[in-house]
């Protein structure tokens, strides 16, 4: 097996050319988001998926303008630039195929509950015994050690346990704590998994040895509390503070305008220019607002005065004026509005595909811009099992007759007719 | 190397870190934890050594930033605006692997140390820049703050209680996601350099980082016709009900996420077996259609016991639940303690400062050591001797002229 053969199976070019990643993940971002980052960077990422029941019909092409089903759209957001091989890990033959892939792989990334891979006979110890260079990475809710290691986790429960929800919300006394709208509980773990994998690849060039990573989503949430941890552990209490910046900056946070919300982040050095821009130079001499301490002491009056002043225009007009004045403030955007920002097109942050099923579908771009790799487009996510034959043939050298026999016995599967984007278990 | 010392993955990698506040240092701290030699480049003058504090003294906000984001790094004070300071810096670049900054676009060019200048000094160097909106385009020079990036990205529009008031995540995810992508970009570029011998420039914009975290919502918005209206705190992504924050008897909150496979067990733990066969709640669709009634019942029942008691009872039956912990409670919960996420570091004067450990765990390997932060300029002399082999007289002369700042170690 040469690196070139692996690299030829990558969907896009990039710095991780020739790195073979086997993905054993459900739908959740704690897995698929991490492997997608590796795929965006040029790794050959193969999703190992369960063969479907029967022979599902190919997904019909959609006329332009017709909506994709929500579940298929979900997989598009997390699986571009990957390949898919359907292998039944519960069958002895399927398991043997996977073991052969693990012998030549660089990374096996899973987000199953701890113990699941062991039950399949595919635990880290066995895989690393077969291939000492292998980097195994497991991402789970609570990690493989500790009293909660067997418990299931959801993004919302992880966000609660990690502390982030206790500092997120409206600040009104009886309102509930708020989770971040995006599933950072899962995504946070995926980021740390990718960093650990890449660091282990670096070491492997020196030592020749792989590694076994055990990433817990809860640990990632705790780490992201960052600079609040030392004060919190020495007695500082943190609560949601929607109208106060980290350093006590004020005015701060969301304010209603004539139409739409505008979000301010006015640190001391911008106060004078902000008062002027809002048409209230007299605030600079107002004893309630002169210093940041004054503004903090008169928070309600300040927020009322700022809200009244912001009624003069809508959020888009305030955006124009704040940018022109170089003062930190931002219109609160919806997601479609956010992708209309002028930088999005310049920076390839909204990317479409040329595929009959996916005409008009767009995904977020890769935020890592590399000078050696100008953006050259994304590959559409693979249909279920679309690359099974290529993976078995090109990577393992299994002849066609053998592949066919394995398919006949349902140890592996690929579609005969065309791409199948419906997957059995999509969130 | 000591035999018991771990073989840290990034041992031998030298990073010159020009970044400040959160969006840069959060990422370089991770690389330092993985074994890279991270040298902060600070402007002179040097600071006095970290002050000695008594064991009971509280840790201030400013100290929180220092201990959480600047540990495992050394500090060199050098004046990049002085030609000799810049020359010294470029000498360091010749012996470095990575230069990492979060200046506004244009600053490095004005200092004469933008990527072309760095590449001329060392073609193997990887130059990573983190900025609000990237290095070009109409907003390149606009200042970005975590809160404005969270607003612009659309994330605040899907975060809140559902009554229209947009919330930012209390954790500065705008800055943090940018830092995480930057760390990944640096490592990927190192991997490529190992093959090709060439460095490259890596650029990460905080806005791009936030947009990317919308993952599946992007094709749902652009292709599936989904509009994301006010956030629904009491309904899970897959339509799960009951879901979200509920107040318990002691006023504290727990978060539940009762997917269909946990419904019966959940009812059992709440001593509400009658809900299982209640025609309003049998299937997920039933529970969705009668969500208001169900939420009221769950609220009433959960108000009968404390949050900690419900958390214990539900976890005992394997039902997903999380108490809404404060940051301190989060660090001290048994699972976090078992994973040694709370790390106590000795600070001058006998005080102990607690920080969160690294979530990157290599099974079967000893944990990486943690070094307290350096005061600004504390390591200047040592670095100039060790990395550049400068004679002490020359360092003294640079110090006397204010080009290098050196604090007491």
PDB file of N, CA and C in Angstrom, chain A residues 15 33 68 73 142 145-148 154 160-161 163 166 168 172 174 180-182 192 202-203 205-206 212-214 219 224 228 230 233-234 238 270 328 333 338 341 343 347 361-362 369 371-373, chain B residues 7-9 26 59 61 133 136 139 145 151-154 158-159 163 169-171 181 191-192 194-195 200-201 203 208 214 217 219 222-224 259 320 323 325 328 330 333 335 339 354 361 363 365:
ATOM      1  N   UNK A  15      -2.939  19.827   2.982  1.00  0.00           N
ATOM      2  CA  UNK A  15      -1.709  19.480   3.708  1.00  0.00           C
ATOM      3  C   UNK A  15      -1.706  18.060   4.275  1.00  0.00           C
ATOM      4  N   UNK A  33     -18.067  16.160  12.579  1.00  0.00           N
ATOM      5  CA  UNK A  33     -17.473  17.491  12.404  1.00  0.00           C
ATOM      6  C   UNK A  33     -15.946  17.393  12.429  1.00  0.00           C
ATOM      7  N   UNK A  68     -34.307  20.137  -0.560  1.00  0.00           N
ATOM      8  CA  UNK A  68     -33.769  18.845  -0.138  1.00  0.00           C
ATOM      9  C   UNK A  68     -34.467  18.479   1.184  1.00  0.00           C
ATOM     10  N   UNK A  73     -30.120  17.195   4.139  1.00  0.00           N
ATOM     11  CA  UNK A  73     -29.387  18.457   4.314  1.00  0.00           C
ATOM     12  C   UNK A  73     -28.458  18.360   5.531  1.00  0.00           C
ATOM     13  N   UNK A 142     -18.253  11.469  28.302  1.00  0.00           N
ATOM     14  CA  UNK A 142     -17.558  11.647  29.575  1.00  0.00           C
ATOM     15  C   UNK A 142     -16.181  11.009  29.586  1.00  0.00           C
ATOM     16  N   UNK A 145     -12.764   6.975  31.423  1.00  0.00           N
ATOM     17  CA  UNK A 145     -12.490   6.765  32.845  1.00  0.00           C
ATOM     18  C   UNK A 145     -13.462   7.601  33.665  1.00  0.00           C
ATOM     19  N   UNK A 146     -13.574   7.252  34.936  1.00  0.00           N
ATOM     20  CA  UNK A 146     -14.429   8.024  35.836  1.00  0.00           C
ATOM     21  C   UNK A 146     -15.810   7.414  35.970  1.00  0.00           C
ATOM     22  N   UNK A 147     -16.535   7.835  37.037  1.00  0.00           N
ATOM     23  CA  UNK A 147     -17.806   7.183  37.371  1.00  0.00           C
ATOM     24  C   UNK A 147     -18.906   7.347  36.317  1.00  0.00           C
ATOM     25  N   UNK A 148     -18.842   8.364  35.466  1.00  0.00           N
ATOM     26  CA  UNK A 148     -19.901   8.603  34.488  1.00  0.00           C
ATOM     27  C   UNK A 148     -19.551   8.096  33.096  1.00  0.00           C
ATOM     28  N   UNK A 154     -25.982  14.172  25.774  1.00  0.00           N
ATOM     29  CA  UNK A 154     -26.514  14.968  24.674  1.00  0.00           C
ATOM     30  C   UNK A 154     -25.877  16.345  24.758  1.00  0.00           C
ATOM     31  N   UNK A 160     -24.952  21.945  29.990  1.00  0.00           N
ATOM     32  CA  UNK A 160     -25.370  22.242  31.362  1.00  0.00           C
ATOM     33  C   UNK A 160     -24.270  21.867  32.349  1.00  0.00           C
ATOM     34  N   UNK A 161     -23.757  20.646  32.216  1.00  0.00           N
ATOM     35  CA  UNK A 161     -22.763  20.143  33.167  1.00  0.00           C
ATOM     36  C   UNK A 161     -21.462  20.930  33.105  1.00  0.00           C
ATOM     37  N   UNK A 163     -20.829  24.070  32.703  1.00  0.00           N
ATOM     38  CA  UNK A 163     -20.759  25.399  33.313  1.00  0.00           C
ATOM     39  C   UNK A 163     -21.161  26.530  32.374  1.00  0.00           C
ATOM     40  N   UNK A 166     -24.591  28.286  32.786  1.00  0.00           N
ATOM     41  CA  UNK A 166     -24.822  29.114  33.980  1.00  0.00           C
ATOM     42  C   UNK A 166     -24.431  30.566  33.735  1.00  0.00           C
ATOM     43  N   UNK A 168     -25.008  31.985  30.602  1.00  0.00           N
ATOM     44  CA  UNK A 168     -25.662  32.343  29.342  1.00  0.00           C
ATOM     45  C   UNK A 168     -27.149  32.539  29.589  1.00  0.00           C
ATOM     46  N   UNK A 172     -32.515  38.085  33.293  1.00  0.00           N
ATOM     47  CA  UNK A 172     -33.728  38.393  34.064  1.00  0.00           C
ATOM     48  C   UNK A 172     -33.911  37.310  35.123  1.00  0.00           C
ATOM     49  N   UNK A 174     -36.116  35.376  36.691  1.00  0.00           N
ATOM     50  CA  UNK A 174     -36.776  34.072  36.647  1.00  0.00           C
ATOM     51  C   UNK A 174     -36.615  33.334  35.331  1.00  0.00           C
ATOM     52  N   UNK A 180     -26.098  27.393  24.220  1.00  0.00           N
ATOM     53  CA  UNK A 180     -25.726  28.001  22.951  1.00  0.00           C
ATOM     54  C   UNK A 180     -26.487  27.271  21.852  1.00  0.00           C
ATOM     55  N   UNK A 181     -27.022  28.011  20.881  1.00  0.00           N
ATOM     56  CA  UNK A 181     -27.874  27.420  19.852  1.00  0.00           C
ATOM     57  C   UNK A 181     -27.179  26.367  19.008  1.00  0.00           C
ATOM     58  N   UNK A 182     -25.895  26.506  18.796  1.00  0.00           N
ATOM     59  CA  UNK A 182     -25.162  25.469  18.065  1.00  0.00           C
ATOM     60  C   UNK A 182     -24.646  24.416  19.042  1.00  0.00           C
ATOM     61  N   UNK A 192     -10.883  19.365  19.813  1.00  0.00           N
ATOM     62  CA  UNK A 192      -9.744  18.853  20.580  1.00  0.00           C
ATOM     63  C   UNK A 192      -9.267  17.506  20.034  1.00  0.00           C
ATOM     64  N   UNK A 202       2.379  14.220  14.170  1.00  0.00           N
ATOM     65  CA  UNK A 202       3.684  14.888  14.189  1.00  0.00           C
ATOM     66  C   UNK A 202       4.695  14.049  14.980  1.00  0.00           C
ATOM     67  N   UNK A 203       4.274  13.582  16.141  1.00  0.00           N
ATOM     68  CA  UNK A 203       5.180  12.787  16.968  1.00  0.00           C
ATOM     69  C   UNK A 203       5.545  11.465  16.285  1.00  0.00           C
ATOM     70  N   UNK A 205       6.109  10.814  13.275  1.00  0.00           N
ATOM     71  CA  UNK A 205       7.246  10.922  12.341  1.00  0.00           C
ATOM     72  C   UNK A 205       8.566  10.752  13.064  1.00  0.00           C
ATOM     73  N   UNK A 206       8.574  11.153  14.343  1.00  0.00           N
ATOM     74  CA  UNK A 206       9.797  11.092  15.143  1.00  0.00           C
ATOM     75  C   UNK A 206       9.936   9.726  15.812  1.00  0.00           C
ATOM     76  N   UNK A 212      -3.282   6.574  21.499  1.00  0.00           N
ATOM     77  CA  UNK A 212      -4.705   6.339  21.747  1.00  0.00           C
ATOM     78  C   UNK A 212      -5.261   7.541  22.492  1.00  0.00           C
ATOM     79  N   UNK A 213      -6.140   8.264  21.819  1.00  0.00           N
ATOM     80  CA  UNK A 213      -6.719   9.468  22.421  1.00  0.00           C
ATOM     81  C   UNK A 213      -8.077   9.149  23.025  1.00  0.00           C
ATOM     82  N   UNK A 214      -8.329   9.746  24.176  1.00  0.00           N
ATOM     83  CA  UNK A 214      -9.589   9.561  24.901  1.00  0.00           C
ATOM     84  C   UNK A 214     -10.130  10.961  25.204  1.00  0.00           C
ATOM     85  N   UNK A 219     -14.877  17.346  29.294  1.00  0.00           N
ATOM     86  CA  UNK A 219     -13.557  17.968  29.497  1.00  0.00           C
ATOM     87  C   UNK A 219     -13.399  19.184  28.578  1.00  0.00           C
ATOM     88  N   UNK A 224     -12.965  25.143  27.841  1.00  0.00           N
ATOM     89  CA  UNK A 224     -13.374  26.381  27.184  1.00  0.00           C
ATOM     90  C   UNK A 224     -13.824  27.444  28.181  1.00  0.00           C
ATOM     91  N   UNK A 228     -12.125  32.097  33.118  1.00  0.00           N
ATOM     92  CA  UNK A 228     -13.044  32.210  34.252  1.00  0.00           C
ATOM     93  C   UNK A 228     -12.761  31.153  35.324  1.00  0.00           C
ATOM     94  N   UNK A 230      -9.847  30.146  36.989  1.00  0.00           N
ATOM     95  CA  UNK A 230      -9.104  30.495  38.218  1.00  0.00           C
ATOM     96  C   UNK A 230      -9.903  31.392  39.175  1.00  0.00           C
ATOM     97  N   UNK A 233     -12.757  29.316  40.837  1.00  0.00           N
ATOM     98  CA  UNK A 233     -12.291  28.370  41.846  1.00  0.00           C
ATOM     99  C   UNK A 233     -11.845  29.078  43.119  1.00  0.00           C
ATOM    100  N   UNK A 234     -11.621  30.386  43.041  1.00  0.00           N
ATOM    101  CA  UNK A 234     -11.250  31.099  44.272  1.00  0.00           C
ATOM    102  C   UNK A 234     -12.433  31.913  44.796  1.00  0.00           C
ATOM    103  N   UNK A 238     -20.089  33.757  38.778  1.00  0.00           N
ATOM    104  CA  UNK A 238     -20.427  34.280  37.455  1.00  0.00           C
ATOM    105  C   UNK A 238     -21.887  33.978  37.149  1.00  0.00           C
ATOM    106  N   UNK A 270     -13.839  53.641  23.398  1.00  0.00           N
ATOM    107  CA  UNK A 270     -14.808  53.977  22.364  1.00  0.00           C
ATOM    108  C   UNK A 270     -15.987  54.786  22.893  1.00  0.00           C
ATOM    109  N   UNK A 328     -16.947  49.302  17.744  1.00  0.00           N
ATOM    110  CA  UNK A 328     -17.450  47.913  17.769  1.00  0.00           C
ATOM    111  C   UNK A 328     -18.957  47.844  18.001  1.00  0.00           C
ATOM    112  N   UNK A 333     -27.658  39.180  13.224  1.00  0.00           N
ATOM    113  CA  UNK A 333     -28.050  38.579  11.954  1.00  0.00           C
ATOM    114  C   UNK A 333     -28.763  37.242  12.181  1.00  0.00           C
ATOM    115  N   UNK A 338     -26.369  36.316   7.807  1.00  0.00           N
ATOM    116  CA  UNK A 338     -24.935  36.262   8.124  1.00  0.00           C
ATOM    117  C   UNK A 338     -24.118  35.868   6.895  1.00  0.00           C
ATOM    118  N   UNK A 341     -22.895  38.523   4.303  1.00  0.00           N
ATOM    119  CA  UNK A 341     -21.820  39.472   4.618  1.00  0.00           C
ATOM    120  C   UNK A 341     -20.833  39.529   3.441  1.00  0.00           C
ATOM    121  N   UNK A 343     -17.788  39.636   3.175  1.00  0.00           N
ATOM    122  CA  UNK A 343     -16.575  38.808   3.242  1.00  0.00           C
ATOM    123  C   UNK A 343     -16.831  37.344   2.916  1.00  0.00           C
ATOM    124  N   UNK A 347     -14.211  35.137   0.774  1.00  0.00           N
ATOM    125  CA  UNK A 347     -13.440  34.137   1.514  1.00  0.00           C
ATOM    126  C   UNK A 347     -13.961  32.715   1.311  1.00  0.00           C
ATOM    127  N   UNK A 361     -27.823  23.485  -3.097  1.00  0.00           N
ATOM    128  CA  UNK A 361     -27.488  23.262  -1.683  1.00  0.00           C
ATOM    129  C   UNK A 361     -26.128  23.883  -1.393  1.00  0.00           C
ATOM    130  N   UNK A 362     -26.029  24.556  -0.263  1.00  0.00           N
ATOM    131  CA  UNK A 362     -24.749  25.177   0.090  1.00  0.00           C
ATOM    132  C   UNK A 362     -24.366  24.811   1.523  1.00  0.00           C
ATOM    133  N   UNK A 369      -7.502  29.036   6.049  1.00  0.00           N
ATOM    134  CA  UNK A 369      -7.035  29.431   4.723  1.00  0.00           C
ATOM    135  C   UNK A 369      -5.521  29.230   4.653  1.00  0.00           C
ATOM    136  N   UNK A 371      -1.920  29.251   2.412  1.00  0.00           N
ATOM    137  CA  UNK A 371      -1.348  29.889   1.220  1.00  0.00           C
ATOM    138  C   UNK A 371      -0.950  28.856   0.167  1.00  0.00           C
ATOM    139  N   UNK A 372      -0.609  27.647   0.578  1.00  0.00           N
ATOM    140  CA  UNK A 372      -0.180  26.638  -0.390  1.00  0.00           C
ATOM    141  C   UNK A 372      -1.369  25.924  -1.039  1.00  0.00           C
ATOM    142  N   UNK A 373      -2.583  26.205  -0.590  1.00  0.00           N
ATOM    143  CA  UNK A 373      -3.752  25.477  -1.098  1.00  0.00           C
ATOM    144  C   UNK A 373      -4.909  26.419  -1.381  1.00  0.00           C
TER     145      UNK A 373
ATOM    146  N   UNK B   7       6.765  11.843  26.352  1.00  0.00           N
ATOM    147  CA  UNK B   7       7.284  12.249  25.051  1.00  0.00           C
ATOM    148  C   UNK B   7       6.224  13.137  24.409  1.00  0.00           C
ATOM    149  N   UNK B   8       6.288  14.427  24.713  1.00  0.00           N
ATOM    150  CA  UNK B   8       5.234  15.338  24.273  1.00  0.00           C
ATOM    151  C   UNK B   8       5.263  15.483  22.753  1.00  0.00           C
ATOM    152  N   UNK B   9       4.080  15.443  22.131  1.00  0.00           N
ATOM    153  CA  UNK B   9       4.026  15.362  20.665  1.00  0.00           C
ATOM    154  C   UNK B   9       4.748  16.497  19.949  1.00  0.00           C
ATOM    155  N   UNK B  26      -5.434  31.514  23.422  1.00  0.00           N
ATOM    156  CA  UNK B  26      -6.115  30.258  23.725  1.00  0.00           C
ATOM    157  C   UNK B  26      -5.546  29.130  22.864  1.00  0.00           C
ATOM    158  N   UNK B  59      -8.309  35.140  43.354  1.00  0.00           N
ATOM    159  CA  UNK B  59      -7.657  35.269  42.047  1.00  0.00           C
ATOM    160  C   UNK B  59      -8.477  36.266  41.228  1.00  0.00           C
ATOM    161  N   UNK B  61      -9.727  38.753  37.993  1.00  0.00           N
ATOM    162  CA  UNK B  61     -10.028  38.498  36.579  1.00  0.00           C
ATOM    163  C   UNK B  61      -8.747  38.538  35.740  1.00  0.00           C
ATOM    164  N   UNK B 133     -11.857  39.521  10.583  1.00  0.00           N
ATOM    165  CA  UNK B 133     -12.525  39.291   9.292  1.00  0.00           C
ATOM    166  C   UNK B 133     -11.544  38.867   8.201  1.00  0.00           C
ATOM    167  N   UNK B 136      -8.174  40.676   3.940  1.00  0.00           N
ATOM    168  CA  UNK B 136      -8.585  41.501   2.791  1.00  0.00           C
ATOM    169  C   UNK B 136     -10.094  41.642   2.808  1.00  0.00           C
ATOM    170  N   UNK B 139     -14.158  44.710   5.187  1.00  0.00           N
ATOM    171  CA  UNK B 139     -14.195  44.741   6.655  1.00  0.00           C
ATOM    172  C   UNK B 139     -12.855  44.369   7.291  1.00  0.00           C
ATOM    173  N   UNK B 145     -14.897  42.008  18.101  1.00  0.00           N
ATOM    174  CA  UNK B 145     -14.939  41.560  19.488  1.00  0.00           C
ATOM    175  C   UNK B 145     -15.759  40.288  19.503  1.00  0.00           C
ATOM    176  N   UNK B 151     -22.787  38.116  17.141  1.00  0.00           N
ATOM    177  CA  UNK B 151     -23.994  38.736  16.580  1.00  0.00           C
ATOM    178  C   UNK B 151     -24.021  38.609  15.061  1.00  0.00           C
ATOM    179  N   UNK B 152     -22.899  38.964  14.427  1.00  0.00           N
ATOM    180  CA  UNK B 152     -22.840  38.981  12.959  1.00  0.00           C
ATOM    181  C   UNK B 152     -22.991  37.589  12.362  1.00  0.00           C
ATOM    182  N   UNK B 153     -22.538  36.582  13.074  1.00  0.00           N
ATOM    183  CA  UNK B 153     -22.493  35.229  12.507  1.00  0.00           C
ATOM    184  C   UNK B 153     -23.863  34.572  12.460  1.00  0.00           C
ATOM    185  N   UNK B 154     -24.826  35.152  13.156  1.00  0.00           N
ATOM    186  CA  UNK B 154     -26.143  34.513  13.208  1.00  0.00           C
ATOM    187  C   UNK B 154     -26.332  33.643  14.443  1.00  0.00           C
ATOM    188  N   UNK B 158     -30.110  32.256  17.197  1.00  0.00           N
ATOM    189  CA  UNK B 158     -30.630  30.930  17.551  1.00  0.00           C
ATOM    190  C   UNK B 158     -30.331  30.595  19.015  1.00  0.00           C
ATOM    191  N   UNK B 159     -29.998  31.628  19.804  1.00  0.00           N
ATOM    192  CA  UNK B 159     -29.656  31.408  21.212  1.00  0.00           C
ATOM    193  C   UNK B 159     -30.524  32.313  22.082  1.00  0.00           C
ATOM    194  N   UNK B 163     -38.153  34.346  23.552  1.00  0.00           N
ATOM    195  CA  UNK B 163     -39.017  35.537  23.612  1.00  0.00           C
ATOM    196  C   UNK B 163     -38.455  36.682  22.782  1.00  0.00           C
ATOM    197  N   UNK B 169     -23.400  33.279  23.711  1.00  0.00           N
ATOM    198  CA  UNK B 169     -22.891  32.273  24.640  1.00  0.00           C
ATOM    199  C   UNK B 169     -21.944  32.983  25.589  1.00  0.00           C
ATOM    200  N   UNK B 170     -22.100  32.724  26.896  1.00  0.00           N
ATOM    201  CA  UNK B 170     -21.257  33.397  27.880  1.00  0.00           C
ATOM    202  C   UNK B 170     -19.782  33.093  27.680  1.00  0.00           C
ATOM    203  N   UNK B 171     -19.493  31.935  27.150  1.00  0.00           N
ATOM    204  CA  UNK B 171     -18.112  31.569  26.811  1.00  0.00           C
ATOM    205  C   UNK B 171     -17.771  32.270  25.491  1.00  0.00           C
ATOM    206  N   UNK B 181      -9.290  26.642  15.360  1.00  0.00           N
ATOM    207  CA  UNK B 181      -8.977  26.472  13.937  1.00  0.00           C
ATOM    208  C   UNK B 181      -7.520  26.844  13.654  1.00  0.00           C
ATOM    209  N   UNK B 191       2.551  19.264   9.257  1.00  0.00           N
ATOM    210  CA  UNK B 191       2.505  17.948   8.622  1.00  0.00           C
ATOM    211  C   UNK B 191       2.949  18.056   7.160  1.00  0.00           C
ATOM    212  N   UNK B 192       2.448  19.079   6.475  1.00  0.00           N
ATOM    213  CA  UNK B 192       2.849  19.242   5.080  1.00  0.00           C
ATOM    214  C   UNK B 192       4.344  19.578   4.978  1.00  0.00           C
ATOM    215  N   UNK B 194       6.675  18.605   6.831  1.00  0.00           N
ATOM    216  CA  UNK B 194       7.470  17.394   7.022  1.00  0.00           C
ATOM    217  C   UNK B 194       7.643  16.649   5.695  1.00  0.00           C
ATOM    218  N   UNK B 195       6.669  16.792   4.790  1.00  0.00           N
ATOM    219  CA  UNK B 195       6.766  16.149   3.472  1.00  0.00           C
ATOM    220  C   UNK B 195       7.536  16.986   2.469  1.00  0.00           C
ATOM    221  N   UNK B 200       4.271  27.742   5.123  1.00  0.00           N
ATOM    222  CA  UNK B 200       3.216  28.471   4.425  1.00  0.00           C
ATOM    223  C   UNK B 200       2.509  29.390   5.408  1.00  0.00           C
ATOM    224  N   UNK B 201       1.632  30.240   4.840  1.00  0.00           N
ATOM    225  CA  UNK B 201       0.844  31.138   5.687  1.00  0.00           C
ATOM    226  C   UNK B 201      -0.516  30.516   5.958  1.00  0.00           C
ATOM    227  N   UNK B 203      -4.264  31.468   7.604  1.00  0.00           N
ATOM    228  CA  UNK B 203      -5.067  32.614   8.039  1.00  0.00           C
ATOM    229  C   UNK B 203      -6.428  32.151   8.527  1.00  0.00           C
ATOM    230  N   UNK B 208     -15.351  33.738  10.058  1.00  0.00           N
ATOM    231  CA  UNK B 208     -15.401  32.468   9.329  1.00  0.00           C
ATOM    232  C   UNK B 208     -15.573  31.297  10.296  1.00  0.00           C
ATOM    233  N   UNK B 214     -22.021  26.638  12.208  1.00  0.00           N
ATOM    234  CA  UNK B 214     -23.437  26.386  11.897  1.00  0.00           C
ATOM    235  C   UNK B 214     -23.646  25.025  11.208  1.00  0.00           C
ATOM    236  N   UNK B 217     -26.917  23.471   9.865  1.00  0.00           N
ATOM    237  CA  UNK B 217     -27.934  24.505   9.643  1.00  0.00           C
ATOM    238  C   UNK B 217     -27.737  25.208   8.310  1.00  0.00           C
ATOM    239  N   UNK B 219     -26.730  23.952   5.113  1.00  0.00           N
ATOM    240  CA  UNK B 219     -27.497  23.335   4.014  1.00  0.00           C
ATOM    241  C   UNK B 219     -28.997  23.275   4.306  1.00  0.00           C
ATOM    242  N   UNK B 222     -29.858  26.805   3.227  1.00  0.00           N
ATOM    243  CA  UNK B 222     -29.584  26.982   1.799  1.00  0.00           C
ATOM    244  C   UNK B 222     -29.758  25.642   1.095  1.00  0.00           C
ATOM    245  N   UNK B 223     -30.973  25.212   0.919  1.00  0.00           N
ATOM    246  CA  UNK B 223     -31.183  23.955   0.199  1.00  0.00           C
ATOM    247  C   UNK B 223     -32.361  23.152   0.710  1.00  0.00           C
ATOM    248  N   UNK B 224     -32.702  23.303   2.005  1.00  0.00           N
ATOM    249  CA  UNK B 224     -33.844  22.543   2.514  1.00  0.00           C
ATOM    250  C   UNK B 224     -34.992  23.465   2.922  1.00  0.00           C
ATOM    251  N   UNK B 259     -34.869  11.444  24.856  1.00  0.00           N
ATOM    252  CA  UNK B 259     -35.134  10.817  23.562  1.00  0.00           C
ATOM    253  C   UNK B 259     -36.063   9.627  23.791  1.00  0.00           C
ATOM    254  N   UNK B 320     -30.101  10.524  30.233  1.00  0.00           N
ATOM    255  CA  UNK B 320     -29.254  11.709  30.072  1.00  0.00           C
ATOM    256  C   UNK B 320     -29.814  12.905  30.842  1.00  0.00           C
ATOM    257  N   UNK B 323     -27.104  18.756  35.529  1.00  0.00           N
ATOM    258  CA  UNK B 323     -27.393  19.892  36.388  1.00  0.00           C
ATOM    259  C   UNK B 323     -26.738  21.116  35.757  1.00  0.00           C
ATOM    260  N   UNK B 325     -24.567  23.525  36.112  1.00  0.00           N
ATOM    261  CA  UNK B 325     -23.515  23.800  37.084  1.00  0.00           C
ATOM    262  C   UNK B 325     -22.956  25.200  36.917  1.00  0.00           C
ATOM    263  N   UNK B 328     -17.535  26.708  38.944  1.00  0.00           N
ATOM    264  CA  UNK B 328     -16.871  26.020  40.057  1.00  0.00           C
ATOM    265  C   UNK B 328     -17.462  24.625  40.275  1.00  0.00           C
ATOM    266  N   UNK B 330     -18.910  22.850  38.107  1.00  0.00           N
ATOM    267  CA  UNK B 330     -18.536  22.028  36.950  1.00  0.00           C
ATOM    268  C   UNK B 330     -17.154  21.413  37.140  1.00  0.00           C
ATOM    269  N   UNK B 333     -17.305  18.546  39.976  1.00  0.00           N
ATOM    270  CA  UNK B 333     -18.198  17.398  39.912  1.00  0.00           C
ATOM    271  C   UNK B 333     -17.349  16.120  39.809  1.00  0.00           C
ATOM    272  N   UNK B 335     -17.139  13.434  38.037  1.00  0.00           N
ATOM    273  CA  UNK B 335     -16.557  13.000  36.770  1.00  0.00           C
ATOM    274  C   UNK B 335     -15.357  13.868  36.379  1.00  0.00           C
ATOM    275  N   UNK B 339     -11.285  12.750  36.188  1.00  0.00           N
ATOM    276  CA  UNK B 339     -10.472  12.966  34.989  1.00  0.00           C
ATOM    277  C   UNK B 339      -9.401  14.012  35.229  1.00  0.00           C
ATOM    278  N   UNK B 354      -6.110  27.517  40.543  1.00  0.00           N
ATOM    279  CA  UNK B 354      -6.700  26.367  39.848  1.00  0.00           C
ATOM    280  C   UNK B 354      -6.987  26.716  38.393  1.00  0.00           C
ATOM    281  N   UNK B 361      -6.166  13.794  25.884  1.00  0.00           N
ATOM    282  CA  UNK B 361      -5.591  12.768  26.754  1.00  0.00           C
ATOM    283  C   UNK B 361      -5.047  11.618  25.921  1.00  0.00           C
ATOM    284  N   UNK B 363      -4.018   7.980  26.149  1.00  0.00           N
ATOM    285  CA  UNK B 363      -4.187   6.877  27.084  1.00  0.00           C
ATOM    286  C   UNK B 363      -2.849   6.165  27.293  1.00  0.00           C
ATOM    287  N   UNK B 365      -0.260   7.248  28.746  1.00  0.00           N
ATOM    288  CA  UNK B 365       0.907   8.123  28.816  1.00  0.00           C
ATOM    289  C   UNK B 365       0.738   9.070  29.992  1.00  0.00           C
TER     290      UNK B 365
END
